[in-house]
């Protein structure tokens, strides 16, 4: 049985995604603009800015799709300012997190949507999904890109907060294993 103070399913999913974007913004605040925008060949030619922009634009696609009931993650602005201008990126992350929190008040995680599967020339295939399913996807997708950001920072000798870029389920599992180990000792 869920705890009395546990947040509703939908709110938790929105909150977890918004919190990840806020933690990413906080991490970026300590970077120099050059560190943020520089492409690193050791990490498939990616940059911290590129990964940040990519994630922000996926959330923008999700939020835009809520209104019309159709989400197409391939239709993105590819905003060079988010990718290259650190203050703009931090503002975009915070703004997107705020929009997610606002959407939580009006959205049901079970609400059905359609998401584009692929574009084959002129044909577009749409699949059934839900708000909750897409929030889970976005969380996983963003954690993956945060892991790449963490790698880029470590390659530059930078410290990364513990747990950044690691899935919440993995962090919970590690904590449970640590608790079991300390109880057994």
Coordinates of N, CA and C in Angstrom, one line a residue, residues 49-152:
X49 N 27.0 21.1 -24.3 CA 25.9 21.9 -24.9 C 25.0 21.1 -25.9
X50 N 25.6 20.3 -26.7 CA 24.8 19.5 -27.6 C 23.9 18.5 -26.9
X51 N 24.4 17.9 -25.9 CA 23.6 16.9 -25.1 C 22.5 17.7 -24.4
X52 N 22.8 18.9 -23.8 CA 21.8 19.7 -23.1 C 20.7 20.1 -24.1
X53 N 21.1 20.7 -25.2 CA 20.1 21.1 -26.2 C 19.2 20.0 -26.6
X54 N 19.8 18.8 -26.9 CA 19.0 17.6 -27.4 C 17.9 17.3 -26.3
X55 N 18.3 17.3 -25.1 CA 17.3 16.9 -24.0 C 16.2 18.0 -23.9
X56 N 16.6 19.2 -23.8 CA 15.6 20.3 -23.7 C 14.6 20.2 -24.8
X57 N 15.1 20.0 -26.0 CA 14.2 19.9 -27.2 C 13.3 18.7 -27.2
X58 N 13.7 17.6 -26.6 CA 12.8 16.5 -26.5 C 11.7 16.8 -25.5
X59 N 12.0 17.5 -24.4 CA 11.0 17.9 -23.5 C 10.0 19.0 -24.1
X60 N 10.6 19.9 -24.9 CA 9.8 20.8 -25.6 C 8.8 20.1 -26.6
X61 N 9.3 19.1 -27.3 CA 8.4 18.3 -28.1 C 7.3 17.6 -27.4
X62 N 7.6 17.1 -26.2 CA 6.6 16.4 -25.4 C 5.6 17.4 -24.9
X63 N 6.0 18.6 -24.4 CA 5.1 19.6 -23.9 C 4.2 20.1 -25.0
X64 N 4.8 20.3 -26.2 CA 4.0 20.8 -27.3 C 3.0 19.7 -27.8
X65 N 3.4 18.5 -27.7 CA 2.5 17.4 -28.1 C 1.4 17.1 -27.1
X66 N 1.5 17.6 -25.9 CA 0.4 17.4 -24.9 C -0.9 18.1 -25.4
X67 N -0.7 19.2 -26.0 CA -1.9 20.0 -26.4 C -2.7 19.3 -27.6
X68 N -1.9 18.8 -28.6 CA -2.6 18.2 -29.7 C -2.7 16.7 -29.7
X69 N -2.1 16.1 -28.6 CA -2.2 14.7 -28.5 C -1.3 13.9 -29.3
X70 N -0.3 14.6 -30.0 CA 0.7 13.9 -30.8 C 2.1 14.5 -30.6
X71 N 3.0 13.6 -30.3 CA 4.4 13.9 -30.0 C 5.3 13.5 -31.1
X72 N 6.1 14.4 -31.6 CA 7.1 14.0 -32.7 C 8.4 14.6 -32.2
X73 N 9.2 13.7 -31.6 CA 10.5 14.1 -31.1 C 11.5 14.5 -32.2
X74 N 11.2 14.1 -33.4 CA 12.2 14.4 -34.5 C 12.0 15.9 -35.0
X75 N 10.9 16.5 -34.7 CA 10.7 17.9 -35.0 C 11.2 18.8 -33.9
X76 N 12.4 19.2 -34.1 CA 13.1 20.0 -33.1 C 13.7 21.3 -33.7
X77 N 13.8 22.3 -32.9 CA 14.4 23.6 -33.4 C 15.9 23.5 -33.7
X78 N 16.6 22.6 -32.9 CA 18.0 22.5 -32.9 C 18.6 23.9 -32.7
X79 N 18.2 24.5 -31.6 CA 18.5 25.9 -31.2 C 20.0 26.0 -30.8
X80 N 20.8 26.6 -31.7 CA 22.2 26.8 -31.5 C 22.5 27.6 -30.2
X81 N 21.6 28.5 -29.8 CA 21.8 29.2 -28.5 C 21.8 28.3 -27.3
X82 N 20.9 27.3 -27.3 CA 20.9 26.4 -26.1 C 22.2 25.6 -26.2
X83 N 22.7 25.2 -27.3 CA 23.9 24.4 -27.5 C 25.2 25.1 -27.2
X84 N 25.2 26.4 -27.5 CA 26.5 27.2 -27.4 C 26.5 28.3 -26.3
X85 N 25.4 28.7 -25.8 CA 25.4 29.8 -24.9 C 24.9 29.3 -23.5
X86 N 25.9 29.2 -22.6 CA 25.6 28.7 -21.3 C 24.4 29.3 -20.6
X87 N 24.4 30.7 -20.4 CA 23.2 31.3 -19.7 C 21.9 30.9 -20.4
X88 N 21.9 30.9 -21.7 CA 20.6 30.6 -22.4 C 20.2 29.1 -22.1
X89 N 21.2 28.2 -22.0 CA 20.9 26.8 -21.7 C 20.4 26.6 -20.3
X90 N 21.0 27.3 -19.4 CA 20.5 27.2 -18.0 C 19.1 27.7 -17.9
X91 N 18.8 28.8 -18.5 CA 17.5 29.4 -18.5 C 16.5 28.4 -19.2
X92 N 16.9 27.8 -20.3 CA 16.0 26.9 -21.0 C 15.7 25.6 -20.1
X93 N 16.7 25.1 -19.4 CA 16.5 24.0 -18.5 C 15.5 24.4 -17.4
X94 N 15.7 25.5 -16.8 CA 14.8 25.9 -15.7 C 13.4 26.2 -16.2
X95 N 13.3 26.9 -17.3 CA 12.0 27.1 -17.9 C 11.2 25.8 -18.2
X96 N 11.9 24.9 -18.8 CA 11.3 23.6 -19.2 C 10.9 22.9 -17.9
X97 N 11.7 22.9 -16.9 CA 11.3 22.2 -15.6 C 10.1 22.9 -15.0
X98 N 10.0 24.2 -15.1 CA 8.8 24.9 -14.6 C 7.6 24.5 -15.4
X99 N 7.7 24.4 -16.8 CA 6.6 24.0 -17.6 C 6.1 22.6 -17.3
X100 N 7.1 21.7 -17.0 CA 6.7 20.3 -16.6 C 5.9 20.4 -15.3
X101 N 6.3 21.1 -14.3 CA 5.6 21.2 -13.1 C 4.2 21.8 -13.3
X102 N 4.1 22.8 -14.2 CA 2.8 23.3 -14.5 C 1.9 22.3 -15.2
X103 N 2.5 21.5 -16.1 CA 1.7 20.5 -16.8 C 1.2 19.4 -15.8
X104 N 1.9 19.2 -14.8 CA 1.5 18.1 -13.8 C 0.2 18.4 -13.2
X105 N -0.2 19.7 -13.1 CA -1.5 20.0 -12.5 C -2.6 19.7 -13.4
X106 N -2.4 19.6 -14.7 CA -3.5 19.4 -15.7 C -3.5 18.1 -16.4
X107 N -2.4 17.3 -16.2 CA -2.3 16.1 -17.0 C -2.5 14.8 -16.2
X108 N -3.0 13.8 -16.8 CA -3.2 12.5 -16.2 C -2.2 11.6 -16.8
X109 N -1.4 10.9 -16.1 CA -0.4 10.0 -16.6 C -0.9 8.9 -17.5
X110 N -2.2 8.6 -17.3 CA -2.8 7.6 -18.2 C -3.4 8.1 -19.4
X111 N -3.5 9.4 -19.6 CA -4.0 10.1 -20.8 C -3.3 9.6 -22.0
X112 N -4.1 9.2 -23.0 CA -3.5 8.5 -24.2 C -3.1 9.6 -25.2
X113 N -2.0 9.3 -25.8 CA -1.4 10.2 -26.9 C -1.0 9.3 -28.0
X114 N -0.5 9.9 -29.1 CA 0.2 9.2 -30.2 C 1.6 9.8 -30.3
X115 N 2.5 8.9 -30.6 CA 3.9 9.3 -30.7 C 4.4 8.8 -32.1
X116 N 5.2 9.6 -32.8 CA 5.7 9.2 -34.1 C 6.7 8.1 -33.9
X117 N 6.6 7.0 -34.7 CA 7.6 5.9 -34.7 C 8.7 6.2 -35.6
X118 N 8.4 6.6 -36.8 CA 9.5 6.9 -37.8 C 8.9 7.7 -38.9
X119 N 9.7 8.3 -39.7 CA 9.4 9.0 -40.9 C 9.9 8.2 -42.1
X120 N 9.1 7.7 -42.9 CA 9.5 6.9 -44.1 C 9.1 7.8 -45.3
X121 N 10.0 8.6 -45.7 CA 9.6 9.5 -46.8 C 8.5 10.4 -46.4
X122 N 7.3 10.2 -47.1 CA 6.2 11.0 -46.8 C 5.3 10.3 -45.7
X123 N 5.5 9.1 -45.4 CA 4.7 8.3 -44.5 C 5.2 8.5 -43.1
X124 N 4.2 8.7 -42.2 CA 4.6 8.8 -40.8 C 3.7 7.8 -40.0
X125 N 4.4 6.9 -39.2 CA 3.7 5.9 -38.4 C 3.6 6.4 -37.0
X126 N 2.3 6.4 -36.5 CA 2.1 6.9 -35.1 C 1.7 5.7 -34.3
X127 N 2.2 5.7 -33.1 CA 1.9 4.6 -32.1 C 1.2 5.2 -30.9
X128 N 0.3 4.3 -30.3 CA -0.4 4.7 -29.1 C 0.6 4.7 -27.9
X129 N 0.5 5.7 -27.0 CA 1.3 5.8 -25.9 C 0.5 6.5 -24.8
X130 N 1.1 6.9 -23.7 CA 0.4 7.7 -22.6 C 1.4 8.7 -22.1
X131 N 0.9 9.7 -21.4 CA 1.7 10.7 -20.8 C 2.7 10.0 -19.9
X132 N 2.3 9.1 -19.0 CA 3.2 8.4 -18.1 C 4.3 7.7 -18.8
X133 N 4.0 7.0 -19.9 CA 5.0 6.2 -20.7 C 6.0 7.2 -21.3
X134 N 5.6 8.3 -21.8 CA 6.5 9.3 -22.4 C 7.3 10.0 -21.3
X135 N 6.8 10.2 -20.1 CA 7.6 10.8 -19.0 C 8.7 9.8 -18.6
X136 N 8.3 8.5 -18.6 CA 9.3 7.5 -18.2 C 10.4 7.4 -19.3
X137 N 10.0 7.5 -20.6 CA 11.0 7.5 -21.6 C 11.9 8.8 -21.5
X138 N 11.3 9.9 -21.3 CA 12.1 11.2 -21.2 C 13.1 11.1 -20.0
X139 N 12.7 10.5 -18.9 CA 13.6 10.4 -17.8 C 14.8 9.5 -18.1
X140 N 14.5 8.4 -18.7 CA 15.6 7.5 -19.1 C 16.5 8.1 -20.2
X141 N 15.9 8.7 -21.1 CA 16.7 9.4 -22.2 C 17.6 10.5 -21.7
X142 N 17.0 11.3 -20.8 CA 17.8 12.4 -20.2 C 18.9 11.9 -19.3
X143 N 18.6 10.9 -18.5 CA 19.6 10.3 -17.6 C 20.8 9.8 -18.5
X144 N 20.5 9.2 -19.6 CA 21.5 8.7 -20.5 C 22.4 9.9 -21.0
X145 N 21.8 11.0 -21.4 CA 22.6 12.1 -21.9 C 23.3 12.8 -20.7
X146 N 22.7 12.7 -19.5 CA 23.5 13.3 -18.3 C 24.7 12.4 -18.0
X147 N 24.6 11.1 -18.3 CA 25.8 10.2 -18.1 C 26.9 10.6 -19.1
X148 N 26.5 11.0 -20.3 CA 27.5 11.4 -21.3 C 28.1 12.8 -20.9
X149 N 27.2 13.7 -20.4 CA 27.7 14.9 -19.8 C 28.7 14.7 -18.7
X150 N 28.4 13.8 -17.8 CA 29.3 13.4 -16.7 C 30.7 12.9 -17.3
X151 N 30.6 12.1 -18.3 CA 31.8 11.6 -18.9 C 32.7 12.7 -19.5
X152 N 32.0 13.6 -20.2 CA 32.7 14.8 -20.8 C 33.4 15.6 -19.7

